[in-house]
Amino acid sequence: MAAAPHRSLPVRPMWGWGRTAPTAAHVMGLLDLDAVRDEVRDAPRGVLGRGLGRSYGDGAQNSGGVVVDATTAVGVRSFDRSTGLVTADAGTSLEQLMTWLVPEGFFVPVTPGTRQVTVGGAIAADIHGKNHHQAGSWCDHVDSFRLLCGDGELRDVHRDRDPEVFWATAGGMGLTGVITDATFRMKPIETSRLVVDTDRAADLDEVMALMVDGDANYDYSVAWIDVMSSGTSMGRSVLDRGRFATVDELPAKLRRDPLKVVSNSVGTFPPIVPSGLINSLTVRAFNELWFRKAPARRRDAIQTITQFFHPLDMVAEWNRVYGPTGFLQWQYVVPDAAGEVVRRTLDELSRSGLAPSFLAVLKRMGPANQGHLSFPSAGWTLAFDTPAGNPALHTLLDRLDEQIVDAGGRIYLAKDSRVRPELIAAMYPRLDEWRGVRDRLDPNGRIRSDLGRRLGLVD
Ligand SMILES: Cc1cc2nc3c(=O)[nH]c(=O)nc-3n(C[C@H](O)[C@H](O)[C@H](O)COP(=O)(O)OP(=O)(O)OC[C@H]3O[C@@H](n4cnc5c(N)ncnc54)[C@H](O)[C@@H]3O)c2cc1C
């Protein structure tokens, strides 16, 4: 019997950004599509596309199977300055798009809190940014992509001509096939700077009221929340809102090169970090400082793209700060009418002391799109990072997940490493419809992932 082709591929351990559950897979590039197709046909544990590994859990892992490293295929194939329409290889990162196209006067339509994500990863998670309330999520700006499916066919998927496959892939966490390239629309900008307003809010009520009343006036909005604060200051926050500046709004010295890209890197986190560095005491102290150092009310500050959108990218590999046991991110969205759930979850988290977090954000989301498994929907989204490994935290989050479901909300698959599988169908009520599309594209279940198996999305 002939050996399965994937056996000649190198085997590498892989993990998500949270570094919690590494598994090993055979790794191959995306350039030779025939070779990828051979693996789709023959690899016993299936095939999965992977970008820069910025999903937190096991979404980009395929234990014992084949992982197609899309970052081997990078570049802009075409760019139309009159419309902002770009066709780029799936492994192209948002950072590369910005480096190449900001000087031309175009920014990505949506950016997450890091620009180290790929075009393929942006589609597969249907990522959102600080502008969801105004601009929707990534796939709202995508015209088409090419998808190598589990039946071996390379499909040209257009949002209008093949909406079922398009929307099953938007947020489908790579489980409908391997994306090879995509065509999407960039956003025109006059300058590479933002005009930013900052407000410090004394508690949750104040920040929510500011956002409800004012977010419509801003393209981008995000609140950093001190999840360690409790009692009368529970939910105290720093709210940053902004939009891209026009040339006229820049100080004279910046006007000479208004589209200059500034990267603001400050280094790399050391590879060996003592465990327990992130604990209630250190985080409480950090959060106190962070809150105090923010201006109580500031208007029209000029900031770079990195300062406003990607401050974490200034320190490469900052995820090592959590030490060897790694960390998780819990992110949920609940409808507007369930704003009370934000209060209850924050209250339980802060009182429990189980989830020290210096990185917690609250955003408002606009209406959902048609993605069967796309995360965003109108309402409030709360996200925070915290060390993994404490069983009591998992028990608490399991309980809070039920409150999210009861409120008509869901957790974000791209951040997940722990949710109970039996809750997924309630969180994503179109799951069966999605499975129907996937079965048509992949009748033998060739496209698989650790996340897909863990949550019972695929066999
Ligand atoms: C610091 C930080 C901040 C973040 N902030 C946000 C945020 O504000 N909003 C938000 O929405 N997300 C956010 N994220 C999550 C991140 O945007 C998503 O997880 C994104 O999918 C990561 O892209 P990636 O290229 O690293 O993909 P990976 O993590 O490598 O993969 C993610 C998923 O995409 C699939 N995939 C990747 N490439 C392909 C391909 N070519 N074909 C088919 N499937 C593919 C994988 O199978 C996997 O299911 C953040 C992550 C970090 C680390």
Coordinates of C-alpha atoms and ligand atoms in Angstrom, one line a residue:
M1 CA 0.0 0.0 0.0
A2 CA 1.4 3.5 -0.9
A3 CA 2.3 5.6 2.0
A4 CA 0.0 8.6 2.6
P5 CA 1.6 11.6 0.9
H6 CA 1.7 13.7 4.0
R7 CA 4.3 11.4 5.7
S8 CA 7.0 13.2 3.8
L9 CA 6.0 16.6 5.2
P10 CA 7.8 18.0 8.2
V11 CA 6.0 17.7 11.5
R12 CA 5.8 20.8 13.8
P13 CA 4.2 21.6 17.1
M14 CA 1.6 24.4 16.8
W15 CA -0.4 26.4 19.2
G16 CA -2.7 29.4 19.3
W17 CA -1.8 32.8 20.7
G18 CA -2.9 31.7 24.2
R19 CA -0.3 28.9 24.1
T20 CA -2.6 26.5 25.9
A21 CA -3.0 23.3 23.9
P22 CA -0.1 22.6 21.4
T23 CA -0.5 19.8 19.0
A24 CA 1.7 18.5 16.2
A25 CA 0.8 18.4 12.5
H26 CA 2.4 17.9 9.1
V27 CA 3.1 21.3 7.6
M28 CA 3.1 22.3 3.9
G29 CA 3.0 25.5 1.9
L30 CA 0.2 27.0 -0.2
L31 CA 2.1 27.7 -3.4
D32 CA 1.7 24.2 -4.9
L33 CA -2.1 23.8 -5.1
D34 CA -1.8 20.3 -6.7
A35 CA 0.2 19.1 -3.7
V36 CA -2.4 20.6 -1.3
R37 CA -5.2 18.9 -3.3
D38 CA -3.3 15.6 -3.0
E39 CA -3.3 16.0 0.7
V40 CA -7.0 16.9 0.8
R41 CA -7.7 13.7 -1.0
D42 CA -5.4 11.4 1.1
A43 CA -4.3 12.7 4.5
P44 CA -5.9 10.4 7.1
R45 CA -6.5 13.3 9.6
G46 CA -7.5 15.9 7.1
V47 CA -6.2 19.3 6.1
L48 CA -6.6 22.8 7.5
G49 CA -5.5 26.3 6.4
R50 CA -3.5 28.4 8.9
G51 CA -2.4 32.0 8.9
L52 CA -0.2 33.8 11.5
G53 CA -1.6 31.8 14.5
R54 CA -3.3 34.8 16.2
S55 CA -6.4 32.9 17.1
Y56 CA -6.2 32.2 20.8
G57 CA -7.2 28.6 21.0
D58 CA -7.0 25.6 18.7
G59 CA -8.8 27.0 15.7
A60 CA -5.6 26.9 13.5
Q61 CA -4.4 23.4 14.7
N62 CA -5.1 20.0 13.2
S63 CA -3.5 17.4 15.4
G64 CA -1.9 14.6 13.4
G65 CA -3.2 15.9 10.2
V66 CA -1.9 18.4 7.6
V67 CA -1.8 22.2 8.2
V68 CA -1.3 24.4 5.1
D69 CA 0.8 27.4 6.1
A70 CA -0.8 30.2 4.1
T71 CA 2.0 32.6 4.9
T72 CA 4.0 31.0 2.2
A73 CA 1.8 32.8 -0.3
V74 CA 2.1 36.5 0.2
G75 CA 1.5 39.5 -2.1
V76 CA -0.9 41.9 -3.8
R77 CA -1.9 40.6 -7.2
S78 CA -3.9 43.6 -8.3
F79 CA -4.9 47.0 -6.9
D80 CA -7.3 49.5 -8.4
R81 CA -6.6 52.9 -7.0
S82 CA -10.0 54.3 -8.3
T83 CA -12.0 51.8 -6.2
G84 CA -9.6 50.6 -3.5
L85 CA -10.3 47.0 -4.7
V86 CA -7.4 44.7 -3.9
T87 CA -6.7 41.0 -4.7
A88 CA -4.2 39.5 -2.3
D89 CA -2.8 36.1 -1.5
A90 CA -4.4 34.5 1.6
G91 CA -1.1 34.6 3.6
T92 CA -0.7 38.4 3.2
S93 CA -0.8 40.0 6.6
L94 CA -2.7 43.2 7.4
E95 CA 0.6 44.7 8.4
Q96 CA 1.9 44.1 4.8
L97 CA -1.3 45.6 3.4
M98 CA -0.8 48.6 5.5
T99 CA 2.9 48.9 4.7
W100 CA 2.2 48.8 0.9
L101 CA -1.1 50.6 0.7
V102 CA -1.2 53.3 3.4
P103 CA 1.3 55.3 1.4
E104 CA -1.1 55.0 -1.5
G105 CA -3.9 56.5 0.7
F106 CA -5.7 53.2 1.6
F107 CA -6.2 51.5 5.0
V108 CA -7.7 48.0 5.7
P109 CA -11.5 48.2 6.1
V110 CA -11.4 46.5 9.5
T111 CA -8.5 45.8 11.8
P112 CA -8.4 43.8 15.0
G113 CA -6.2 44.7 17.9
T114 CA -3.1 43.3 16.1
R115 CA -2.1 43.7 12.5
Q116 CA -0.3 40.3 12.5
V117 CA -3.3 38.5 11.0
T118 CA -3.6 37.2 7.4
V119 CA -6.3 37.8 4.8
G120 CA -7.3 34.1 5.1
G121 CA -7.5 34.3 8.9
A122 CA -9.5 37.5 8.6
I123 CA -12.1 35.8 6.4
A124 CA -12.2 32.6 8.4
A125 CA -12.9 34.4 11.7
D126 CA -14.8 37.3 10.0
I127 CA -12.8 39.6 12.2
H128 CA -14.2 42.8 13.6
G129 CA -12.5 46.0 14.8
K130 CA -13.3 49.2 16.7
N131 CA -15.6 50.2 13.8
H132 CA -18.1 47.4 13.8
H133 CA -20.9 49.7 14.7
Q134 CA -20.1 51.7 11.6
A135 CA -18.5 49.4 9.1
G136 CA -19.4 45.8 9.9
S137 CA -16.8 43.0 9.9
W138 CA -14.1 42.0 7.4
C139 CA -16.3 39.9 5.1
D140 CA -18.7 42.8 4.6
H141 CA -15.8 44.3 2.5
V142 CA -14.9 41.1 0.6
D143 CA -16.1 40.6 -2.9
S144 CA -14.8 37.1 -3.6
F145 CA -12.2 34.5 -2.8
R146 CA -10.9 31.2 -4.1
L147 CA -11.5 28.2 -1.9
L148 CA -9.9 24.7 -2.2
C149 CA -12.7 22.5 -0.8
G150 CA -12.7 19.1 0.7
D151 CA -14.1 17.6 -2.5
G152 CA -10.8 18.7 -4.2
E153 CA -12.5 21.5 -6.2
L154 CA -11.0 25.0 -6.3
R155 CA -14.0 27.3 -6.3
D156 CA -14.3 30.9 -7.2
V157 CA -16.6 32.1 -4.6
H158 CA -18.4 35.4 -5.2
R159 CA -20.6 37.0 -2.5
D160 CA -23.5 37.5 -5.0
R161 CA -23.1 34.5 -7.2
D162 CA -22.5 31.9 -4.5
P163 CA -23.8 33.4 -1.2
E164 CA -24.2 30.1 0.6
V165 CA -20.5 29.1 0.3
F166 CA -19.4 32.8 0.8
W167 CA -21.3 33.1 4.1
A168 CA -20.5 29.6 5.4
T169 CA -16.8 30.5 4.9
A170 CA -17.1 34.0 6.6
G171 CA -16.5 33.0 10.2
G172 CA -16.4 29.3 9.3
M173 CA -13.0 29.0 11.0
G174 CA -11.3 27.4 8.0
L175 CA -13.7 24.4 7.9
T176 CA -15.1 25.0 4.5
G177 CA -11.7 24.8 2.8
V178 CA -8.4 26.5 2.2
I179 CA -8.6 30.1 1.0
T180 CA -5.9 30.8 -1.6
D181 CA -6.6 34.5 -2.3
A182 CA -9.3 37.1 -1.9
T183 CA -10.6 40.3 -3.4
F184 CA -11.7 43.0 -1.0
R185 CA -12.2 46.8 -0.7
M186 CA -9.7 49.0 1.2
K187 CA -10.8 52.3 2.8
P188 CA -9.5 55.6 1.4
I189 CA -7.7 57.8 3.9
E190 CA -6.0 61.2 3.5
T191 CA -3.4 60.7 6.3
S192 CA -2.0 57.9 8.4
R193 CA -2.9 59.6 11.7
L194 CA -6.0 59.6 13.8
V195 CA -7.8 62.3 15.6
V196 CA -8.7 60.8 19.0
D197 CA -10.9 61.8 21.9
T198 CA -10.4 60.2 25.3
D199 CA -12.8 60.0 28.2
R200 CA -12.2 58.4 31.6
A201 CA -15.3 56.9 33.0
A202 CA -15.7 56.3 36.8
D203 CA -17.8 53.2 36.4
L204 CA -19.7 50.9 34.0
D205 CA -22.9 53.0 33.8
E206 CA -20.9 56.0 32.8
V207 CA -18.9 54.3 30.0
M208 CA -22.0 52.6 28.6
A209 CA -23.9 55.8 28.6
L210 CA -21.0 57.6 26.8
M211 CA -20.9 54.9 24.2
V212 CA -24.6 54.8 23.6
D213 CA -24.9 58.5 23.3
G214 CA -21.7 59.2 21.3
D215 CA -20.4 56.2 19.3
A216 CA -22.4 57.2 16.3
N217 CA -20.2 60.3 15.9
Y218 CA -17.0 58.3 15.7
D219 CA -15.7 55.8 13.2
Y220 CA -13.8 53.9 15.8
S221 CA -14.6 53.3 19.5
V222 CA -13.2 51.1 22.2
A223 CA -13.2 51.2 26.0
W224 CA -10.4 49.6 28.1
I225 CA -12.1 48.3 31.3
D226 CA -10.5 47.7 34.7
V227 CA -12.0 44.3 35.4
M228 CA -10.3 44.3 38.8
S229 CA -12.2 47.3 40.1
S230 CA -15.3 46.5 42.2
G231 CA -17.9 48.2 44.3
T232 CA -18.8 51.7 43.2
S233 CA -16.0 51.9 40.7
M234 CA -16.8 48.6 39.0
G235 CA -16.3 48.9 35.3
R236 CA -14.2 52.1 35.4
S237 CA -12.8 52.6 32.0
V238 CA -10.8 54.6 29.5
L239 CA -12.8 55.3 26.4
D240 CA -10.9 56.1 23.2
R241 CA -12.8 57.2 20.1
G242 CA -11.5 58.5 16.8
R243 CA -11.4 58.8 13.0
F244 CA -8.7 59.2 10.4
A245 CA -7.4 62.8 10.3
T246 CA -7.6 65.0 7.2
V247 CA -4.4 66.7 6.0
D248 CA -5.7 70.0 7.3
E249 CA -6.0 68.6 10.8
L250 CA -2.3 67.6 11.0
P251 CA 0.3 69.8 12.6
A252 CA 2.5 71.5 9.9
K253 CA 5.5 69.2 10.4
L254 CA 3.4 66.0 9.7
R255 CA 1.7 67.6 6.6
R256 CA 4.8 67.2 4.5
D257 CA 4.4 63.3 4.5
P258 CA 0.8 62.8 5.6
L259 CA 0.7 59.1 4.7
K260 CA 3.9 58.1 6.4
V261 CA 3.8 54.7 8.0
V262 CA 5.3 54.7 11.6
S263 CA 5.8 51.3 13.2
N264 CA 6.6 52.3 16.8
S265 CA 8.2 48.9 17.8
V266 CA 9.8 48.8 21.2
G267 CA 11.2 45.3 21.2
T268 CA 10.5 41.6 21.9
F269 CA 9.4 40.0 25.1
P270 CA 12.1 37.7 26.6
P271 CA 11.7 34.0 25.9
I272 CA 11.8 32.9 29.5
V273 CA 9.3 34.4 31.9
P274 CA 8.8 33.4 35.5
S275 CA 5.4 31.9 36.0
G276 CA 3.0 33.8 38.2
L277 CA 4.1 37.2 36.9
I278 CA 0.4 38.0 36.1
N279 CA -1.5 37.8 39.4
S280 CA -4.1 39.8 41.2
L281 CA -1.6 42.0 42.9
T282 CA 0.5 42.9 39.8
V283 CA -2.5 43.4 37.6
R284 CA -4.3 45.5 40.2
A285 CA -1.3 47.8 40.4
F286 CA -0.9 48.0 36.6
N287 CA -4.6 48.8 36.1
E288 CA -4.5 51.5 38.8
L289 CA -1.6 53.1 37.0
W290 CA -3.2 52.8 33.6
F291 CA -6.4 54.3 34.7
R292 CA -4.8 57.2 36.5
K293 CA -2.4 58.0 33.7
A294 CA -5.2 58.4 31.2
P295 CA -6.5 62.0 30.7
A296 CA -9.9 62.6 32.3
R297 CA -11.1 64.2 29.1
R298 CA -9.0 65.0 26.1
R299 CA -10.0 66.1 22.6
D300 CA -8.4 65.9 19.2
A301 CA -5.1 64.2 20.1
I302 CA -3.2 63.1 17.0
Q303 CA -2.1 59.4 17.1
T304 CA -0.4 57.0 14.8
I305 CA -2.1 53.8 13.5
T306 CA 0.0 51.7 15.9
Q307 CA -0.8 53.9 18.9
F308 CA -4.5 53.9 18.3
F309 CA -5.1 50.4 16.8
H310 CA -2.2 48.2 17.7
P311 CA -0.4 49.2 20.8
L312 CA 0.2 45.6 21.7
D313 CA 2.2 45.1 18.5
M314 CA 4.9 47.4 19.8
V315 CA 6.2 44.4 21.9
A316 CA 6.7 41.3 19.8
E317 CA 5.7 38.0 21.5
W318 CA 4.1 39.7 24.5
N319 CA 2.0 36.5 24.9
R320 CA 5.0 35.0 26.8
V321 CA 4.2 37.3 29.7
Y322 CA 1.7 34.6 30.9
G323 CA 4.5 32.0 31.4
P324 CA 4.3 28.3 30.6
T325 CA 0.7 27.7 31.3
G326 CA -0.5 30.2 28.8
F327 CA -3.7 32.3 28.9
L328 CA -7.1 32.5 27.4
Q329 CA -9.4 35.1 26.1
W330 CA -13.1 35.1 26.9
Q331 CA -15.1 37.2 24.5
Y332 CA -18.8 37.4 24.2
V333 CA -21.4 39.5 22.5
V334 CA -24.9 40.1 23.9
P335 CA -27.8 42.1 22.4
D336 CA -28.3 45.7 23.4
A337 CA -31.3 44.8 25.6
A338 CA -29.0 42.5 27.6
G339 CA -26.6 45.2 28.7
E340 CA -27.3 44.1 32.3
V341 CA -25.4 40.9 31.5
V342 CA -22.2 43.0 31.1
R343 CA -22.7 44.3 34.6
R344 CA -23.4 40.8 36.1
T345 CA -20.4 39.1 34.4
L346 CA -18.0 41.9 35.4
D347 CA -19.3 41.9 38.9
E348 CA -18.9 38.1 39.2
L349 CA -15.4 38.2 37.7
S350 CA -14.2 41.1 39.8
R351 CA -15.6 39.6 43.0
S352 CA -14.2 36.1 42.3
G353 CA -10.6 37.3 42.0
L354 CA -10.1 34.4 39.6
A355 CA -9.4 36.4 36.4
P356 CA -6.6 39.0 36.8
S357 CA -6.6 40.9 33.5
F358 CA -4.9 44.0 32.4
L359 CA -6.4 43.6 28.9
A360 CA -10.2 43.9 28.9
V361 CA -12.1 45.8 26.3
L362 CA -15.8 46.7 25.8
K363 CA -17.1 47.6 22.3
R364 CA -20.4 48.2 20.7
M365 CA -21.4 46.1 17.6
G366 CA -23.7 46.9 14.7
P367 CA -26.0 44.4 13.0
A368 CA -24.9 40.9 12.1
N369 CA -24.1 39.9 8.5
Q370 CA -25.2 36.7 6.9
G371 CA -22.3 34.6 8.0
H372 CA -23.7 31.3 9.5
L373 CA -21.0 31.2 12.2
S374 CA -19.9 34.8 12.1
F375 CA -19.5 36.2 15.6
P376 CA -20.5 39.9 15.6
S377 CA -24.1 40.9 16.2
A378 CA -25.7 44.1 17.4
G379 CA -25.0 44.8 21.1
W380 CA -22.2 44.8 23.5
T381 CA -19.0 42.8 23.3
L382 CA -16.7 42.2 26.2
A383 CA -13.3 40.6 25.8
F384 CA -10.5 40.0 28.3
D385 CA -7.2 38.0 28.6
T386 CA -6.4 36.1 31.8
P387 CA -4.1 33.3 32.8
A388 CA -5.3 29.8 31.9
G389 CA -4.9 26.8 34.1
N390 CA -7.1 27.6 37.2
P391 CA -9.9 25.0 37.2
A392 CA -12.1 27.4 39.4
L393 CA -11.9 30.0 36.6
H394 CA -13.2 27.5 34.1
T395 CA -16.1 26.5 36.3
L396 CA -17.0 30.2 36.7
L397 CA -16.7 30.8 32.9
D398 CA -18.9 27.8 32.2
R399 CA -21.5 29.3 34.4
L400 CA -21.2 32.7 32.8
D401 CA -21.4 31.2 29.4
E402 CA -24.9 30.0 30.3
Q403 CA -25.9 33.5 31.1
I404 CA -24.6 34.6 27.7
V405 CA -26.7 32.0 26.0
D406 CA -29.8 32.8 28.0
A407 CA -29.4 36.5 27.0
G408 CA -29.2 35.5 23.3
G409 CA -25.5 36.0 23.0
R410 CA -22.5 33.9 22.0
I411 CA -18.7 33.5 22.5
Y412 CA -16.2 34.2 19.8
L413 CA -14.7 30.9 18.3
A414 CA -11.5 32.6 17.2
K415 CA -10.7 33.4 20.8
D416 CA -12.1 30.2 22.4
S417 CA -10.1 27.3 23.9
R418 CA -12.6 26.0 26.5
V419 CA -16.4 26.5 25.9
R420 CA -18.6 23.5 26.5
P421 CA -19.6 22.0 23.1
E422 CA -23.3 21.6 24.0
L423 CA -23.7 25.3 24.1
I424 CA -22.5 26.0 20.6
A425 CA -25.8 25.2 18.8
A426 CA -27.6 27.7 21.0
M427 CA -24.9 30.3 20.5
Y428 CA -24.9 29.8 16.8
P429 CA -28.5 28.9 15.8
R430 CA -27.6 28.5 12.1
L431 CA -25.1 25.7 12.8
D432 CA -27.1 23.0 11.1
E433 CA -27.6 25.2 8.0
W434 CA -23.8 25.7 8.0
R435 CA -23.2 21.9 8.4
G436 CA -25.4 21.4 5.3
V437 CA -23.2 23.7 3.2
R438 CA -20.1 22.1 4.5
D439 CA -21.3 18.6 3.8
R440 CA -22.0 19.6 0.2
L441 CA -18.4 21.1 -0.2
D442 CA -16.7 18.3 1.8
P443 CA -18.8 15.1 1.6
N444 CA -16.0 13.0 3.1
G445 CA -15.0 15.4 5.9
R446 CA -11.5 16.1 4.6
I447 CA -11.2 19.6 6.1
R448 CA -10.7 19.4 9.9
S449 CA -9.3 21.2 12.9
D450 CA -8.8 20.6 16.6
L451 CA -11.4 23.3 17.3
G452 CA -13.9 21.6 14.9
R453 CA -13.4 18.3 16.7
R454 CA -13.4 19.8 20.2
L455 CA -16.7 21.6 19.6
G456 CA -18.3 18.8 17.5
L457 CA -18.6 21.1 14.5
V458 CA -17.0 18.4 12.3
D459 CA -16.3 14.7 13.0
Ligands
LIG1 C1 -3.6 40.7 20.2 C2 -4.8 40.2 19.5 C3 -5.9 41.0 19.3 C4 -7.0 40.6 18.5 N1 -8.0 41.4 18.4 C5 -9.1 41.0 17.7 C6 -10.1 41.9 17.4 O1 -10.2 43.1 17.8 N2 -11.2 41.5 16.6 C7 -11.2 40.2 16.1 O2 -12.1 39.9 15.4 N3 -10.2 39.3 16.3 C8 -9.1 39.7 17.1 N4 -8.1 38.9 17.3 C9 -8.2 37.5 16.7 C10 -7.6 37.4 15.3 O3 -8.0 38.6 14.6 C11 -8.2 36.2 14.6 O4 -8.1 35.0 15.3 C12 -7.7 36.0 13.2 O5 -8.4 34.9 12.6 C13 -6.2 35.6 13.2 O6 -5.7 35.5 11.9 P1 -4.5 34.6 11.6 O7 -4.0 34.9 10.2 O8 -3.5 34.6 12.6 O9 -5.2 33.2 11.5 P2 -4.9 31.8 12.4 O10 -5.0 32.1 13.8 O11 -3.7 31.2 11.8 O12 -6.2 31.0 12.0 C14 -7.5 31.4 12.4 C15 -8.6 30.7 11.7 O13 -8.5 31.0 10.3 C16 -8.3 29.8 9.5 N5 -7.5 30.2 8.4 C17 -6.3 30.9 8.4 N6 -5.8 31.0 7.1 C18 -6.7 30.3 6.3 C19 -6.7 30.1 4.9 N7 -5.8 30.5 4.1 N8 -7.7 29.3 4.5 C20 -8.7 28.8 5.3 N9 -8.7 29.0 6.6 C21 -7.7 29.8 7.1 C22 -7.7 28.8 10.4 O14 -8.0 27.5 10.0 C23 -8.4 29.2 11.8 O15 -9.6 28.5 11.9 C24 -7.0 39.3 18.0 C25 -5.9 38.4 18.2 C26 -4.8 38.9 18.9 C27 -3.6 38.0 19.1

